[in-house]
Amino acid sequence: MQQLLHTPDGVRDYYGEEYARKLMLCDKIRETFRLYGYQDIMTPVFEYFDIFNAERGTIPSRHMYKLFDRDGETLVLRPDFTPAIARCASKYFADTALPIRLSYLGNTYVNTLGYRGQLKETTQAGAELVGEASVEGNAEVLAMIIDLFRAVGLTEFQIEVGDVRYFKGLLKEAGISDDVRAQLRTCIENKNHFGLEEILEENHIEGQLARVLTRLPHLFGSPEEILEEAEKLTSNTVALRATQRLKRLCACLKEYGVSKYITLDLGMLGLHEYYTGIIFKGYTYGTGDHIVTGGRYDHLLEQFGREAPSIGFGINVDILQQALTSQHIPMQGRRPAVLIMFDSSRFAEAAVKARELRSQKIPVHMLRMKGMDAAGIQNYIHENHVVCTLEYAGGRTDIVQKGEVPVCDI
Amino acid sequence: MRYLTIALAKGRLAKTTMKYLKEIGISCPEMEDPDTRKLVFVNDELGLKFFLSKPSDVPTFVEYGAADLGVVGRDTILEENRKLYEVLDLGVGKCRMCVCGPAEAAERLKHHELIRVATKYPAIARDYFYNRKHQTVEIIKLNGSVELAPIVGLADVIVDIVETGGTLRENGLDVLEVITELSAKVVVNQVSMKMEQDRISDIITRLREVVRAHSK
């Protein structure tokens, strides 16, 4: 019979140095969340389908893993965290008018198409700032993301910020149908200049509105230039309020000392109606996909019975780790360890030494020497990040030491 | 300077693209050698790499950032439905995606009845029949010589690219419905567009001028 050892398509095992690095990465992410006053929250891996349905989530229903419980209720493995966090915020923090800061780290499950090299189980870390509508709140979230990326060792990255109210304001004034609006949104989001012109022509959209819409796919780059052009392009009050808020946001980010990581893209609209204010994505080299995405969604909590403006983001930890690896950024994985090799006759000595080292927080591997060949031991040393070996050989009284005992760094 | 990588769809389109690029001062002498067996061509001076791939793979290379830019027909972009920026229409390789078949099959497209459709483009065919025509169809994926299908009785109609319609007419087939117009597009990886904005925008802006000059 053929042994079944491999995992299904889209899920994988993590072990060894790679997993140690991933855990370390998660620790640093959590640490940054705590420094900004966010409390950890854990929600179940599966919940009612309705929590994540169309208006609440960003993942289409057909990409969710669905199951049924005994009562015939439809459950899904969480495809995304935000709706679950919103549910918690409404349920447990209903009485407070003050902001709530929540952060999470866990796995999400999206049933993507096969043969695309995408994992179906991915680790997401993120935070939600609930009940805070201010520009300062937006700045806090962006500054936290930037601090987080710097904490894990990234140096070259960009956070790109847009505001969907610029686009929404323009279209509302013009009274454009939902259907055309969706088409425009897709073309602008994909920077499809040609397709955009076609739609404008077909629908007889002309004048100032047509001019600003055709410029939208190109309105990305440094904040000063983009805002200046964006303000010249329109006299729409909603759109201009959006640029004013972006200006104030940039000023706040300057106070946090993170301006150099910020660019604007007013053509970034998100493919869903979900976002109501600023929207952002983070990019770096070494991965073809963004590493963080988020924005303001002031109406999500209303659906769970509580009105509270909120802003949040999610980081794809797997893609972040992939970027760090491909940029050759050193990541600490397993701590350096000591290998104690002993013969049974000298176990007492070896055990005393192991207790002493472990009390100093130094990882110790114990290995009985009987029947071990040199090559096997070398291999063990290599695979387990051993920097020092202590040999308690039988029939002798000395200790053969190779390498220096590491110093504990935590 | 980081290398920008450009993926080109093998064939006539790659040649036209290189011609256009040459007009904006981007060339790759390595590529012009007809006997070369290299897979990736480099222009160190400009910091550019080029490679040729099967057209249907160009969007994949660009989506994952293995190539920063790509040039490929819109048929492939629609079929593959990848996350890309579609930034420029090169205005070449113009043709149409059509439903074709013997003239008598036209009637079967009118009454939402179940028909069989053979195509190299199952995603495009499905989107057209399901979402635009609301007609239930059985789609049969073929890999070439799609015109054969209605002739030998494998399918009622086909969904395929039509350039001049010559092959169709010779085999007694007609264009029954036009799904969409097609031409070659420049696509850009979404991260590259942001991380290498200056260089990519520069290439696109200058290419746009060349396209404008040619279309006059």
XYZ file of C-alpha atoms in Angstrom:
626
model
C 0.000 0.000 0.000
C 1.261 3.475 -0.794
C 2.009 5.532 2.319
C 0.080 8.801 2.490
C 2.608 11.358 3.714
C 1.997 14.503 1.703
C -0.463 17.241 2.648
C -3.400 18.296 0.440
C -2.855 20.996 -2.160
C -2.619 24.462 -0.580
C -1.623 23.517 2.965
C 1.835 22.701 4.280
C 3.928 21.753 7.283
C 6.274 24.243 8.935
C 9.289 22.955 10.864
C 12.947 23.579 11.624
C 14.632 26.900 11.040
C 11.855 28.213 8.796
C 9.185 27.732 11.443
C 11.439 29.135 14.160
C 11.815 32.261 12.047
C 8.116 32.482 11.445
C 7.436 32.302 15.193
C 10.054 34.960 15.827
C 8.440 37.135 13.168
C 5.057 36.672 14.873
C 6.594 37.636 18.232
C 7.943 40.879 16.802
C 4.594 41.680 15.224
C 2.768 41.055 18.523
C 5.326 43.149 20.386
C 4.669 46.143 18.104
C 0.907 45.768 18.595
C 1.417 45.855 22.371
C 3.637 48.925 22.170
C 0.691 50.754 20.623
C -1.665 49.559 23.338
C -3.534 46.883 21.376
C -4.918 43.870 23.218
C -4.758 40.383 21.715
C -8.001 38.733 20.811
C -8.680 35.197 19.597
C -11.805 34.238 17.678
C -12.874 30.725 16.617
C -11.485 29.117 13.466
C -15.030 28.464 12.231
C -18.101 30.615 12.615
C -21.532 31.083 11.033
C -21.368 31.788 7.341
C -23.464 34.931 7.842
C -20.663 36.610 9.799
C -18.491 36.645 6.684
C -21.114 37.124 3.984
C -21.007 39.507 1.081
C -21.436 42.928 2.703
C -19.219 42.101 5.641
C -16.232 40.329 4.194
C -13.841 40.739 1.328
C -13.727 37.096 0.245
C -16.378 35.843 -2.197
C -18.634 33.119 -0.820
C -17.508 30.517 -3.355
C -13.940 30.796 -2.042
C -14.930 29.856 1.521
C -14.648 26.419 3.083
C -18.182 25.609 4.192
C -19.401 22.952 6.542
C -22.659 22.137 8.299
C -23.277 21.541 11.974
C -25.817 19.091 13.381
C -28.595 21.676 13.215
C -27.974 22.227 9.538
C -26.433 25.676 10.057
C -23.818 26.678 7.507
C -20.426 27.304 9.035
C -17.250 28.534 7.348
C -13.586 28.359 8.192
C -12.724 32.030 8.687
C -11.552 33.455 5.356
C -10.659 36.788 6.942
C -10.563 38.285 10.449
C -12.182 41.709 10.287
C -15.870 40.648 10.408
C -15.157 38.357 13.383
C -13.364 41.155 15.222
C -16.229 43.519 14.435
C -18.641 40.962 15.900
C -16.531 40.767 19.080
C -16.267 44.530 19.377
C -20.062 44.828 19.192
C -20.632 41.991 21.624
C -18.111 42.649 24.375
C -17.433 46.346 24.245
C -20.914 47.719 23.657
C -20.924 49.957 26.717
C -17.890 52.079 26.132
C -17.716 55.255 24.103
C -13.929 55.211 24.180
C -11.777 53.661 21.474
C -11.048 49.918 21.578
C -7.747 48.573 20.308
C -7.754 44.927 19.248
C -5.076 42.843 17.531
C -5.045 39.282 16.289
C -2.760 36.690 14.784
C -3.979 33.421 13.340
C -4.656 31.351 10.266
C -7.240 32.055 7.595
C -8.643 29.684 4.994
C -9.454 30.649 1.434
C -10.267 28.029 -1.154
C -8.315 29.567 -4.022
C -8.018 28.021 -7.457
C -5.458 25.274 -7.821
C -2.110 25.372 -9.571
C -1.502 29.021 -8.757
C 1.147 28.467 -6.134
C -1.037 30.077 -3.495
C -1.543 28.625 -0.064
C -5.096 28.072 1.104
C -4.127 28.311 4.749
C -2.242 31.520 5.463
C -1.222 33.286 8.636
C -2.641 36.751 9.111
C -1.782 39.359 11.687
C -3.729 42.540 12.042
C -5.256 45.180 14.250
C -8.499 47.089 14.433
C -8.994 50.485 16.020
C -12.701 50.687 16.860
C -14.608 53.801 17.840
C -12.039 56.297 16.627
C -12.902 58.385 13.572
C -10.114 60.948 13.676
C -7.252 61.619 11.308
C -4.969 61.010 14.298
C -6.446 57.518 14.559
C -5.644 56.875 10.894
C -2.101 58.101 11.480
C -1.671 55.825 14.487
C -2.566 52.747 12.472
C -0.235 53.657 9.599
C 2.630 54.523 11.961
C 2.156 51.191 13.721
C 2.413 49.287 10.417
C 5.593 51.150 9.523
C 7.113 50.501 12.965
C 6.184 46.881 12.599
C 7.922 46.535 9.242
C 11.003 48.252 10.598
C 10.949 45.978 13.646
C 11.090 42.851 11.472
C 14.016 44.271 9.499
C 12.444 45.663 6.327
C 14.058 48.873 5.102
C 12.709 49.342 1.592
C 8.933 49.438 1.563
C 6.098 51.780 0.658
C 2.724 52.306 2.216
C 0.368 53.679 -0.345
C -2.675 55.561 0.856
C -5.848 56.581 -0.959
C -9.266 57.795 0.072
C -12.345 56.293 -1.561
C -14.353 59.437 -0.778
C -12.554 61.304 -3.526
C -13.972 58.924 -6.141
C -17.304 58.448 -4.361
C -17.794 62.205 -4.073
C -17.171 62.738 -7.764
C -19.649 60.059 -8.821
C -22.352 60.996 -6.353
C -22.463 64.513 -7.679
C -22.767 63.253 -11.245
C -25.558 60.794 -10.384
C -24.008 57.874 -12.204
C -25.745 54.467 -12.136
C -24.385 51.651 -9.973
C -23.619 49.551 -13.005
C -21.436 52.189 -14.677
C -19.911 53.020 -11.328
C -18.773 49.390 -10.908
C -17.244 49.409 -14.400
C -15.425 52.666 -13.713
C -14.179 51.344 -10.408
C -12.688 48.232 -12.033
C -10.967 50.192 -14.802
C -9.512 52.764 -12.408
C -8.412 50.107 -9.926
C -6.618 48.228 -12.740
C -5.126 51.444 -14.112
C -6.794 50.582 -17.404
C -6.694 53.975 -19.051
C -7.984 52.760 -22.385
C -10.971 50.901 -20.952
C -11.808 53.916 -18.836
C -11.939 56.238 -21.824
C -14.227 53.768 -23.568
C -16.702 53.746 -20.669
C -16.675 57.541 -20.393
C -17.409 57.816 -24.098
C -20.157 55.183 -24.082
C -21.926 56.877 -21.207
C -21.447 60.425 -22.435
C -19.515 61.500 -19.371
C -17.797 64.742 -20.280
C -16.261 67.944 -19.001
C -14.588 68.313 -15.625
C -15.768 64.926 -14.388
C -14.355 63.079 -17.409
C -11.055 64.943 -17.029
C -10.638 64.036 -13.388
C -11.721 60.410 -13.921
C -9.220 59.894 -16.737
C -6.504 61.305 -14.499
C -7.420 59.052 -11.548
C -5.414 55.985 -12.672
C -2.367 58.250 -12.824
C -2.852 60.035 -9.513
C -0.254 58.143 -7.530
C 3.126 59.212 -6.198
C 4.484 61.687 -3.689
C 1.797 63.263 -1.456
C 2.500 66.951 -2.203
C 2.297 66.612 -5.995
C -0.697 64.295 -5.980
C -2.758 66.400 -3.593
C -1.970 69.575 -5.483
C -3.108 68.054 -8.766
C -6.132 66.347 -7.179
C -7.351 69.666 -5.780
C -6.895 71.483 -9.070
C -8.877 68.826 -10.922
C -12.200 69.221 -9.174
C -14.464 71.586 -7.299
C -16.521 68.766 -5.755
C -16.845 69.454 -2.036
C -16.809 65.814 -0.887
C -13.711 65.094 -2.963
C -11.975 68.208 -1.679
C -12.778 67.273 1.905
C -11.041 63.946 1.217
C -7.887 65.687 -0.008
C -7.970 68.009 3.009
C -8.083 65.018 5.334
C -5.232 63.348 3.467
C -3.207 66.514 3.914
C -3.824 66.455 7.651
C -2.969 62.749 7.710
C 0.374 63.447 6.035
C 1.081 66.149 8.617
C 0.347 63.700 11.464
C 2.602 61.076 9.891
C 5.367 63.633 9.750
C 5.115 63.958 13.529
C 5.541 60.194 13.794
C 8.678 60.542 11.625
C 7.500 58.088 8.982
C 6.765 60.379 6.005
C 9.368 58.806 3.773
C 7.449 55.532 3.615
C 4.200 57.140 2.514
C 2.941 57.655 -1.035
C -0.579 58.367 -2.242
C -2.761 56.652 -4.821
C -6.163 58.233 -5.321
C -6.953 55.596 -7.937
C -6.859 52.862 -5.305
C -10.530 52.153 -4.621
C -10.744 48.601 -3.353
C -12.927 46.229 -5.299
C -15.635 46.269 -2.650
C -17.993 48.899 -1.277
C -16.673 47.932 2.152
C -14.271 50.845 2.663
C -15.622 54.267 3.567
C -12.543 56.464 3.994
C -8.827 55.984 3.696
C -7.595 52.766 2.176
C -4.008 51.549 2.026
C -1.652 48.861 0.811
C 1.979 48.140 1.618
C 4.572 46.911 -0.832
C 8.166 45.784 -0.783
C 10.607 44.045 -3.119
C 10.819 40.295 -3.466
C 7.136 39.504 -3.633
C 4.647 40.175 -6.393
C 1.836 40.782 -3.943
C 1.169 43.459 -1.323
C 2.136 42.564 2.243
C -0.485 44.589 4.047
C -3.893 45.899 3.123
C -6.489 47.814 5.085
C -8.619 50.872 5.452
C -11.477 52.594 7.186
C -14.867 50.887 7.278
C -17.212 53.017 9.308
C -20.387 50.997 8.676
C -19.282 47.402 9.298
C -20.048 47.435 13.013
C -23.538 48.794 12.394
C -24.349 45.423 10.884
C -23.664 43.872 14.272
C -25.859 46.390 16.029
C -23.325 48.934 17.146
C -22.362 52.122 15.396
C -18.640 52.718 15.626
C -16.240 54.119 13.062
C -13.307 51.746 12.648
C -10.048 51.312 10.828
C -7.969 48.167 10.516
C -5.530 46.177 8.475
C -4.263 42.662 7.857
C -0.723 41.534 7.197
C -0.051 38.346 5.296
C 2.704 36.891 7.495
C 3.683 34.214 4.957
C 4.235 36.750 2.183
C 6.104 39.016 4.596
C 8.426 36.156 5.508
C 8.907 35.335 1.840
C 9.896 38.973 1.187
C 12.369 38.997 4.073
C 13.946 35.778 2.801
C 14.256 36.943 -0.779
C 15.751 40.262 0.361
C 18.306 38.290 2.411
C 17.324 40.126 5.580
C 18.757 38.202 8.537
C 16.041 36.753 10.713
C 16.767 35.103 14.004
C 15.261 31.666 14.132
C 16.337 29.085 16.652
C 18.650 30.141 19.458
C 22.186 28.710 19.478
C 22.266 25.481 21.463
C 24.678 23.221 23.324
C 24.896 19.513 22.538
C 25.857 17.275 25.459
C 27.049 13.831 24.338
C 27.395 11.262 27.051
C 27.939 7.623 27.788
C 25.462 6.117 30.217
C 28.223 5.643 32.779
C 28.662 9.424 32.977
C 24.994 10.443 32.728
C 25.048 11.978 36.229
C 27.719 14.531 35.266
C 26.003 15.302 31.981
C 22.642 15.839 33.654
C 24.099 18.248 36.191
C 25.669 20.278 33.380
C 22.429 20.296 31.406
C 20.469 21.574 34.414
C 23.025 24.320 34.957
C 22.918 25.488 31.330
C 19.135 25.315 31.086
C 18.819 27.397 34.256
C 20.814 30.031 32.362
C 18.204 29.804 29.553
C 20.613 28.089 27.157
C 18.981 25.375 25.027
C 20.575 21.964 25.580
C 20.278 18.816 23.467
C 21.186 15.516 25.155
C 22.553 12.668 23.030
C 23.590 9.219 24.216
C 26.750 8.377 22.296
C 26.262 4.628 22.016
C 25.952 3.526 18.414
C 26.273 7.053 16.953
C 28.643 7.573 14.053
C 30.601 10.797 13.551
C 28.797 11.732 10.348
C 25.396 11.326 11.980
C 26.432 13.561 14.850
C 27.798 16.200 12.474
C 24.489 16.171 10.682
C 22.605 16.588 13.973
C 24.853 19.516 14.919
C 24.238 21.179 11.580
C 20.475 20.723 11.605
C 19.919 21.880 15.172
C 21.920 25.092 15.285
C 24.400 23.599 17.815
C 27.354 25.933 18.449
C 29.053 24.010 21.255
C 29.474 20.330 22.030
C 30.434 18.837 25.384
C 31.522 15.208 25.321
C 31.328 13.028 28.427
C 33.004 9.887 27.044
C 33.010 6.649 29.055
C 36.290 5.320 30.486
C 37.659 8.847 30.789
C 37.256 11.644 33.280
C 37.768 14.785 31.161
C 35.222 16.762 29.144
C 35.976 17.399 25.482
C 34.561 20.802 24.533
C 34.250 22.075 20.972
C 33.040 25.644 20.406
C 32.016 28.291 22.921
C 29.011 27.970 25.191
C 26.580 30.608 23.871
C 25.487 33.533 26.001
C 21.781 33.826 26.570
C 20.374 36.819 24.672
C 16.882 36.990 26.067
C 19.902 49.565 -10.199
C 17.473 46.663 -10.055
C 16.696 44.885 -13.286
C 13.255 45.402 -14.763
C 12.039 42.219 -16.397
C 9.763 42.271 -19.431
C 7.776 39.209 -20.525
C 6.857 38.997 -24.193
C 4.369 36.677 -25.869
C 6.250 34.532 -28.392
C 5.586 35.253 -32.039
C 4.616 38.234 -34.121
C 3.580 40.327 -31.146
C 7.056 40.059 -29.578
C 8.610 41.390 -32.803
C 6.219 44.340 -33.000
C 6.786 45.124 -29.336
C 10.568 45.135 -29.778
C 10.147 47.431 -32.776
C 8.112 49.890 -30.693
C 10.589 49.661 -27.835
C 13.435 50.358 -30.222
C 11.747 53.615 -31.170
C 12.006 54.772 -27.563
C 15.649 53.728 -27.364
C 15.168 50.329 -25.731
C 16.728 47.471 -27.598
C 18.243 44.127 -26.847
C 20.909 43.090 -29.367
C 21.122 39.607 -27.823
C 17.592 38.953 -28.917
C 18.145 39.777 -32.550
C 20.420 36.798 -33.142
C 18.128 34.299 -34.917
C 20.180 31.264 -33.805
C 20.222 32.054 -30.123
C 19.069 29.415 -27.675
C 19.055 31.704 -24.681
C 15.889 31.985 -22.635
C 16.543 35.312 -20.921
C 18.063 38.286 -22.735
C 19.815 41.037 -20.849
C 20.578 44.664 -21.589
C 22.979 45.557 -18.777
C 23.275 49.183 -19.786
C 19.555 49.873 -19.343
C 19.086 47.373 -16.532
C 16.509 45.390 -18.475
C 15.828 41.704 -18.924
C 13.547 40.193 -21.533
C 12.117 36.748 -21.995
C 9.716 35.074 -24.353
C 6.981 32.814 -23.106
C 3.824 31.172 -24.314
C 1.214 33.972 -24.538
C -1.119 32.373 -22.006
C 1.693 32.324 -19.442
C 2.577 36.035 -19.695
C -0.143 37.163 -17.226
C 1.030 34.506 -14.756
C 4.661 35.677 -14.878
C 3.517 39.263 -14.361
C 1.004 38.556 -11.600
C 3.653 36.921 -9.444
C 6.239 39.599 -10.170
C 8.580 37.204 -12.015
C 8.229 39.818 -14.749
C 7.524 43.471 -13.969
C 5.953 44.212 -17.335
C 4.415 42.075 -20.025
C 2.958 42.458 -23.482
C 0.131 40.131 -24.392
C -3.186 39.931 -26.229
C -6.343 40.965 -24.410
C -7.826 37.513 -25.095
C -5.254 35.998 -22.747
C -5.772 38.689 -20.133
C -9.525 38.064 -20.087
C -9.141 34.307 -20.032
C -6.541 34.238 -17.266
C -8.234 36.930 -15.153
C -5.144 37.764 -13.125
C -4.431 40.647 -10.760
C -2.621 43.077 -13.065
C -2.519 46.680 -14.111
C -3.570 46.953 -17.753
C -1.862 50.203 -18.598
C -1.603 50.627 -22.330
C -3.249 49.465 -25.528
C -0.585 48.946 -28.182
C -3.184 49.143 -30.923
C -1.713 46.128 -32.726
C -2.920 42.574 -33.159
C -6.462 43.858 -33.493
C -9.110 41.161 -33.770
C -12.388 40.082 -32.181
C -13.544 37.336 -29.855
C -16.591 35.825 -31.523
C -19.161 33.088 -31.351
C -18.924 31.305 -34.711
C -20.696 28.406 -36.335
C -22.707 27.349 -39.363
C -25.368 29.931 -40.263
C -28.193 27.645 -39.099
C -26.735 27.595 -35.559
C -27.663 31.283 -35.173
C -31.193 30.231 -34.278
C -29.934 28.128 -31.372
C -28.352 31.173 -29.751
C -31.695 32.926 -29.418
C -33.756 30.732 -27.126
C -31.631 30.005 -24.054
C -31.488 26.379 -25.092
C -28.675 24.099 -24.052
C -25.948 24.015 -26.685
C -22.389 22.767 -26.892
C -19.573 25.273 -27.250
C -16.008 24.331 -28.169
C -13.268 26.806 -27.353
C -9.708 27.457 -26.296
C -11.116 30.119 -23.953
C -13.463 28.382 -21.484
C -13.481 31.281 -18.986
C -14.425 33.858 -21.625
C -17.050 31.543 -23.114
C -18.562 30.814 -19.725
C -18.688 34.453 -18.694
C -20.341 35.398 -21.990
C -22.997 32.681 -22.054
C -23.756 32.576 -18.320
C -23.523 36.201 -17.287
C -24.331 38.128 -20.425
C -26.619 35.844 -22.431
C -27.997 33.796 -19.505
C -27.836 30.688 -21.633
C -26.805 27.329 -20.192
C -24.108 25.735 -22.299
C -21.784 22.755 -22.219
C -18.270 23.982 -22.762
C -15.684 21.732 -24.347
C -12.087 22.872 -24.003
C -9.930 22.296 -27.087
C -6.297 23.183 -27.585
C -6.218 24.018 -31.289
C -8.095 23.839 -34.619
C -11.269 24.800 -32.838
C -13.015 25.350 -36.213
C -13.123 21.592 -36.621
C -15.595 21.134 -33.783
C -18.833 22.279 -35.483
C -17.783 20.721 -38.794
C -17.321 17.219 -37.400
C -20.237 17.551 -35.007
C -18.409 17.903 -31.695
C -20.082 21.211 -30.864
C -22.848 23.508 -32.126
C -20.740 26.659 -32.069
C -17.240 27.786 -31.164
C -15.852 30.771 -29.279
C -12.626 31.893 -30.879
C -10.537 34.788 -32.121
C -11.440 36.089 -35.566
C -8.966 38.226 -37.448
C -10.059 38.293 -41.111
C -12.607 35.489 -41.040
C -10.891 33.723 -43.984
C -10.479 30.336 -42.318
C -14.059 30.448 -41.109
C -15.547 31.203 -44.528
C -13.473 28.538 -46.240
C -14.989 26.017 -43.867
C -18.548 27.238 -44.162
C -18.671 28.980 -40.803
C -19.860 32.506 -39.974
C -19.387 34.973 -37.170
C -22.675 34.752 -35.273
C -22.035 37.119 -32.372
C -19.177 39.393 -31.391
C -18.170 39.059 -27.741
C -15.501 41.745 -27.539
C -12.780 43.593 -29.410
C -9.215 42.508 -28.799
C -5.733 43.964 -29.198
C -2.329 43.760 -27.556
C -1.893 45.305 -24.114
C 0.944 46.263 -21.843
C 0.374 44.832 -18.378
C 2.287 45.680 -15.205
C 2.711 43.895 -11.896
C 0.858 45.806 -9.185
C 3.795 45.900 -6.786
C 6.368 46.807 -9.462
C 4.187 49.702 -10.594
C 4.575 51.203 -7.118
C 8.102 50.149 -6.203
C 9.586 51.122 -9.602
C 7.139 53.859 -10.461
C 9.584 56.272 -12.099
C 11.142 53.817 -14.537
C 7.921 52.047 -15.455
C 5.916 55.249 -15.887
C 8.675 56.598 -18.093
C 8.548 53.554 -20.380
C 4.749 53.645 -20.559
C 4.575 57.373 -21.275
C 7.094 57.143 -24.091
C 5.467 54.013 -25.522
C 2.146 55.830 -25.538
C 3.671 58.494 -27.788
C 4.934 55.826 -30.192
C 1.519 54.146 -30.272
C -0.095 57.514 -30.989
C 2.316 58.195 -33.859
C 1.631 54.781 -35.396
C -2.128 55.047 -35.153
C -2.216 58.252 -37.177
